[in-house]
Short mmCIF file of C-alpha atoms in Angstrom, two decimals:
data_model
loop_
_atom_site.label_atom_id
_atom_site.label_comp_id
_atom_site.label_asym_id
_atom_site.label_seq_id
_atom_site.Cartn_x
_atom_site.Cartn_y
_atom_site.Cartn_z
CA UNK A 1 8.81 -6.20 22.75
CA UNK A 2 9.75 -3.35 25.08
CA UNK A 3 10.46 0.19 23.96
CA UNK A 4 10.88 1.55 27.47
CA UNK A 5 13.43 4.32 27.82
CA UNK A 6 14.37 6.54 30.74
CA UNK A 7 13.08 10.08 30.52
CA UNK A 8 16.63 11.43 30.81
CA UNK A 9 17.69 9.28 27.85
CA UNK A 10 14.73 10.43 25.75
CA UNK A 11 15.67 14.03 26.53
CA UNK A 12 19.28 13.25 25.56
CA UNK A 13 18.07 11.81 22.25
CA UNK A 14 16.01 14.95 21.56
CA UNK A 15 19.02 17.12 22.43
CA UNK A 16 21.33 15.16 20.11
CA UNK A 17 18.85 15.32 17.24
CA UNK A 18 18.49 19.06 17.79
CA UNK A 19 22.28 19.43 17.68
CA UNK A 20 22.33 17.46 14.44
CA UNK A 21 19.59 19.44 12.69
CA UNK A 22 21.24 22.62 13.96
CA UNK A 23 24.47 21.63 12.23
CA UNK A 24 22.48 20.83 9.11
CA UNK A 25 20.83 24.24 9.29
CA UNK A 26 24.22 25.98 9.50
CA UNK A 27 25.37 24.18 6.36
CA UNK A 28 22.14 25.01 4.53
CA UNK A 29 22.54 28.67 5.50
CA UNK A 30 25.92 28.74 3.75
CA UNK A 31 24.80 26.65 0.77
CA UNK A 32 21.60 28.55 0.07
CA UNK A 33 22.53 32.01 1.32
CA UNK A 34 19.37 32.18 3.40
CA UNK A 35 18.90 32.24 7.17
CA UNK A 36 17.24 28.92 8.01
CA UNK A 37 16.29 27.76 11.49
CA UNK A 38 15.66 24.08 12.20
CA UNK A 39 14.51 22.65 15.50
CA UNK A 40 12.97 19.47 16.88
CA UNK A 41 10.38 20.24 19.58
CA UNK A 42 9.23 16.66 20.07
CA UNK A 43 10.60 13.12 19.79
CA UNK A 44 8.37 10.04 20.08
CA UNK A 45 9.33 6.36 20.13
CA UNK A 46 6.68 3.90 18.93
CA UNK A 47 6.24 0.38 17.66
CA UNK A 48 5.48 0.20 13.97
CA UNK A 49 1.84 -0.82 14.37
CA UNK A 50 1.20 2.52 16.12
CA UNK A 51 3.10 4.58 13.56
CA UNK A 52 0.08 6.26 11.99
CA UNK A 53 -1.17 7.44 15.38
CA UNK A 54 1.89 9.67 15.67
CA UNK A 55 2.62 10.64 12.07
CA UNK A 56 2.07 14.31 11.34
CA UNK A 57 -0.11 13.69 8.30
CA UNK A 58 -1.53 10.16 8.12
CA UNK A 59 -4.28 11.12 5.67
CA UNK A 60 -2.23 13.01 3.09
CA UNK A 61 -2.50 11.18 -0.24
CA UNK A 62 1.04 11.95 -1.40
CA UNK A 63 4.28 12.23 0.56
CA UNK A 64 7.88 12.82 -0.48
CA UNK A 65 10.92 11.66 1.46
CA UNK A 66 14.68 11.34 1.49
CA UNK A 67 15.71 7.88 2.64
CA UNK A 68 19.16 6.77 3.80
CA UNK A 69 20.19 3.32 5.01
CA UNK A 70 22.91 2.87 7.64
CA UNK A 71 24.84 -0.16 8.87
CA UNK A 72 27.39 -0.84 11.60
CA UNK A 73 26.79 -0.51 15.33
CA UNK A 74 23.17 0.20 14.38
CA UNK A 75 21.28 -0.95 11.30
CA UNK A 76 18.20 0.71 9.88
CA UNK A 77 17.05 3.67 7.83
CA UNK A 78 16.55 7.35 8.52
CA UNK A 79 14.03 9.33 6.53
CA UNK A 80 13.03 12.97 6.18
CA UNK A 81 9.36 13.07 5.15
CA UNK A 82 7.27 15.98 3.85
CA UNK A 83 3.93 16.53 2.24
CA UNK A 84 4.61 16.40 -1.48
CA UNK A 85 3.10 19.89 -1.79
CA UNK A 86 5.62 21.30 0.68
CA UNK A 87 8.49 20.17 -1.52
CA UNK A 88 7.63 23.07 -3.85
CA UNK A 89 8.42 25.44 -0.96
CA UNK A 90 11.78 23.73 -0.52
CA UNK A 91 12.46 24.14 -4.25
CA UNK A 92 11.88 27.89 -3.87
CA UNK A 93 14.28 27.90 -0.92
CA UNK A 94 16.92 25.88 -2.78
CA UNK A 95 16.70 28.07 -5.90
CA UNK A 96 16.86 31.33 -3.99
CA UNK A 97 13.22 32.21 -4.49
CA UNK A 98 13.64 33.09 -8.14
CA UNK A 99 11.63 31.89 -11.09
CA UNK A 100 12.67 28.45 -12.25
CA UNK A 101 14.22 28.19 -15.71
CA UNK A 102 11.49 26.94 -18.02
CA UNK A 103 14.03 24.67 -19.66
CA UNK A 104 14.57 22.75 -16.43
CA UNK A 105 12.62 19.56 -15.79
CA UNK A 106 10.55 20.53 -12.73
CA UNK A 107 10.37 16.95 -11.49
CA UNK A 108 14.16 16.72 -11.55
CA UNK A 109 14.36 20.07 -9.76
CA UNK A 110 11.98 18.85 -7.03
CA UNK A 111 13.90 15.61 -6.59
CA UNK A 112 17.29 17.31 -6.60
CA UNK A 113 16.25 20.02 -4.15
CA UNK A 114 14.79 17.60 -1.62
CA UNK A 115 17.78 15.26 -1.91
CA UNK A 116 20.16 18.17 -1.36
CA UNK A 117 18.34 19.48 1.70
CA UNK A 118 17.52 16.05 3.10
CA UNK A 119 21.08 14.82 2.70
CA UNK A 120 22.43 17.75 4.71
CA UNK A 121 19.90 17.37 7.53
CA UNK A 122 20.16 13.58 7.75
CA UNK A 123 23.95 13.60 7.72
CA UNK A 124 23.98 16.24 10.44
CA UNK A 125 21.81 14.09 12.69
CA UNK A 126 23.38 10.70 11.98
CA UNK A 127 26.89 12.17 12.23
CA UNK A 128 26.07 13.73 15.61
CA UNK A 129 24.65 10.47 17.00
CA UNK A 130 27.63 8.52 15.66
CA UNK A 131 30.26 10.89 17.06
CA UNK A 132 28.79 11.63 20.48
CA UNK A 133 27.54 8.10 21.21
CA UNK A 134 30.70 6.49 19.74
CA UNK A 135 28.74 4.36 17.29
CA UNK A 136 30.57 3.48 14.09
CA UNK A 137 28.11 3.77 11.22
CA UNK A 138 28.36 3.49 7.46
CA UNK A 139 25.62 5.03 5.38
CA UNK A 140 24.36 4.72 1.83
CA UNK A 141 23.71 7.40 -0.75
CA UNK A 142 20.30 8.99 0.02
CA UNK A 143 17.37 8.12 -2.23
CA UNK A 144 14.23 10.08 -3.12
CA UNK A 145 10.89 8.42 -2.35
CA UNK A 146 7.38 9.50 -3.30
CA UNK A 147 4.01 7.86 -2.80
CA UNK A 148 1.12 7.38 -0.42
CA UNK A 149 1.77 6.52 3.22
CA UNK A 150 1.75 2.73 2.71
CA UNK A 151 4.13 2.93 -0.24
CA UNK A 152 6.48 5.21 1.68
CA UNK A 153 6.52 2.95 4.77
CA UNK A 154 7.21 -0.15 2.66
CA UNK A 155 10.18 1.59 1.06
CA UNK A 156 11.50 2.97 4.35
CA UNK A 157 11.58 -0.42 6.05
CA UNK A 158 14.90 -2.25 5.95
CA UNK A 159 13.44 -5.76 6.35
CA UNK A 160 10.43 -7.63 7.70
CA UNK A 161 11.66 -7.85 11.30
CA UNK A 162 9.76 -6.12 14.09
CA UNK A 163 10.58 -2.45 13.86
CA UNK A 164 10.74 0.42 16.32
CA UNK A 165 10.39 3.98 15.06
CA UNK A 166 11.84 7.20 16.41
CA UNK A 167 9.77 10.11 15.10
CA UNK A 168 11.24 13.60 15.43
CA UNK A 169 9.00 16.49 14.40
CA UNK A 170 11.28 18.91 12.53
CA UNK A 171 10.45 22.57 11.91
CA UNK A 172 11.97 24.50 9.00
CA UNK A 173 11.82 28.27 9.21
CA UNK A 174 13.22 30.88 6.83
CA UNK A 175 12.19 34.42 5.91
CA UNK A 176 9.25 33.23 3.82
CA UNK A 177 9.08 29.58 4.84
CA UNK A 178 7.48 27.80 7.77
CA UNK A 179 6.82 24.09 7.43
CA UNK A 180 7.20 20.82 9.28
CA UNK A 181 8.60 17.46 8.32
CA UNK A 182 9.08 14.16 10.12
CA UNK A 183 12.56 12.79 10.70
CA UNK A 184 11.92 9.07 11.13
CA UNK A 185 14.35 6.33 12.16
CA UNK A 186 13.40 2.71 11.47
CA UNK A 187 15.38 0.42 13.81
CA UNK A 188 15.22 -3.30 14.50
CA UNK A 189 14.91 -4.39 18.12
CA UNK A 190 18.62 -5.17 18.57
CA UNK A 191 19.67 -1.82 17.08
CA UNK A 192 17.19 0.05 19.25
CA UNK A 193 18.56 -1.71 22.35
CA UNK A 194 22.12 -0.81 21.35
CA UNK A 195 21.05 2.82 20.99
CA UNK A 196 19.49 2.79 24.47
CA UNK A 197 22.61 1.09 25.89
CA UNK A 198 24.78 3.80 24.34
CA UNK A 199 22.81 6.44 26.27
CA UNK A 200 23.56 4.54 29.47
CA UNK A 201 27.27 4.38 28.68
CA UNK A 202 27.38 8.10 27.94
CA UNK A 203 25.61 9.12 31.15
CA UNK A 204 27.46 6.79 33.55
#
């Protein structure tokens, strides 16, 4: 299996993902009434067996993620992954920094906040890739995942075929917030090749 990609195409991918998270950040600014900056300083493409070598936090016991499946010109999943402890910071961001109502189920608040933020960011990125690369994609309703790294990976996989991962380190910054997540695409070989081919068509 080859995951070779031209440097110019890797830079294009990073640029498109940055455009997508930027659009997501603009929407979050309006939704939450807080100035939020999102950027992706690094994008890495790896085969699944080397995933843990590149993951931001391979030893964290508990992770939380928003997972969305997509089908069409490409098939796979895209996932926004955080340390479970960092989700509490996102809850504060989503609720405006105020004290949570004691009558609210905190677990539901955590799940709802991460789904809301993850949905906006993921849709910004997938929509940008779809529109600029002319790839028709249909996506599912995002789902909340929580567990250790093995449990999360098993849930993020679409099937048992050989899988290539695109890992984009994503920084979230607000007035009182500075944290990182991983935006991770799981693609089969044929979908990865179609993505690479789409870069070639765009840059011809």
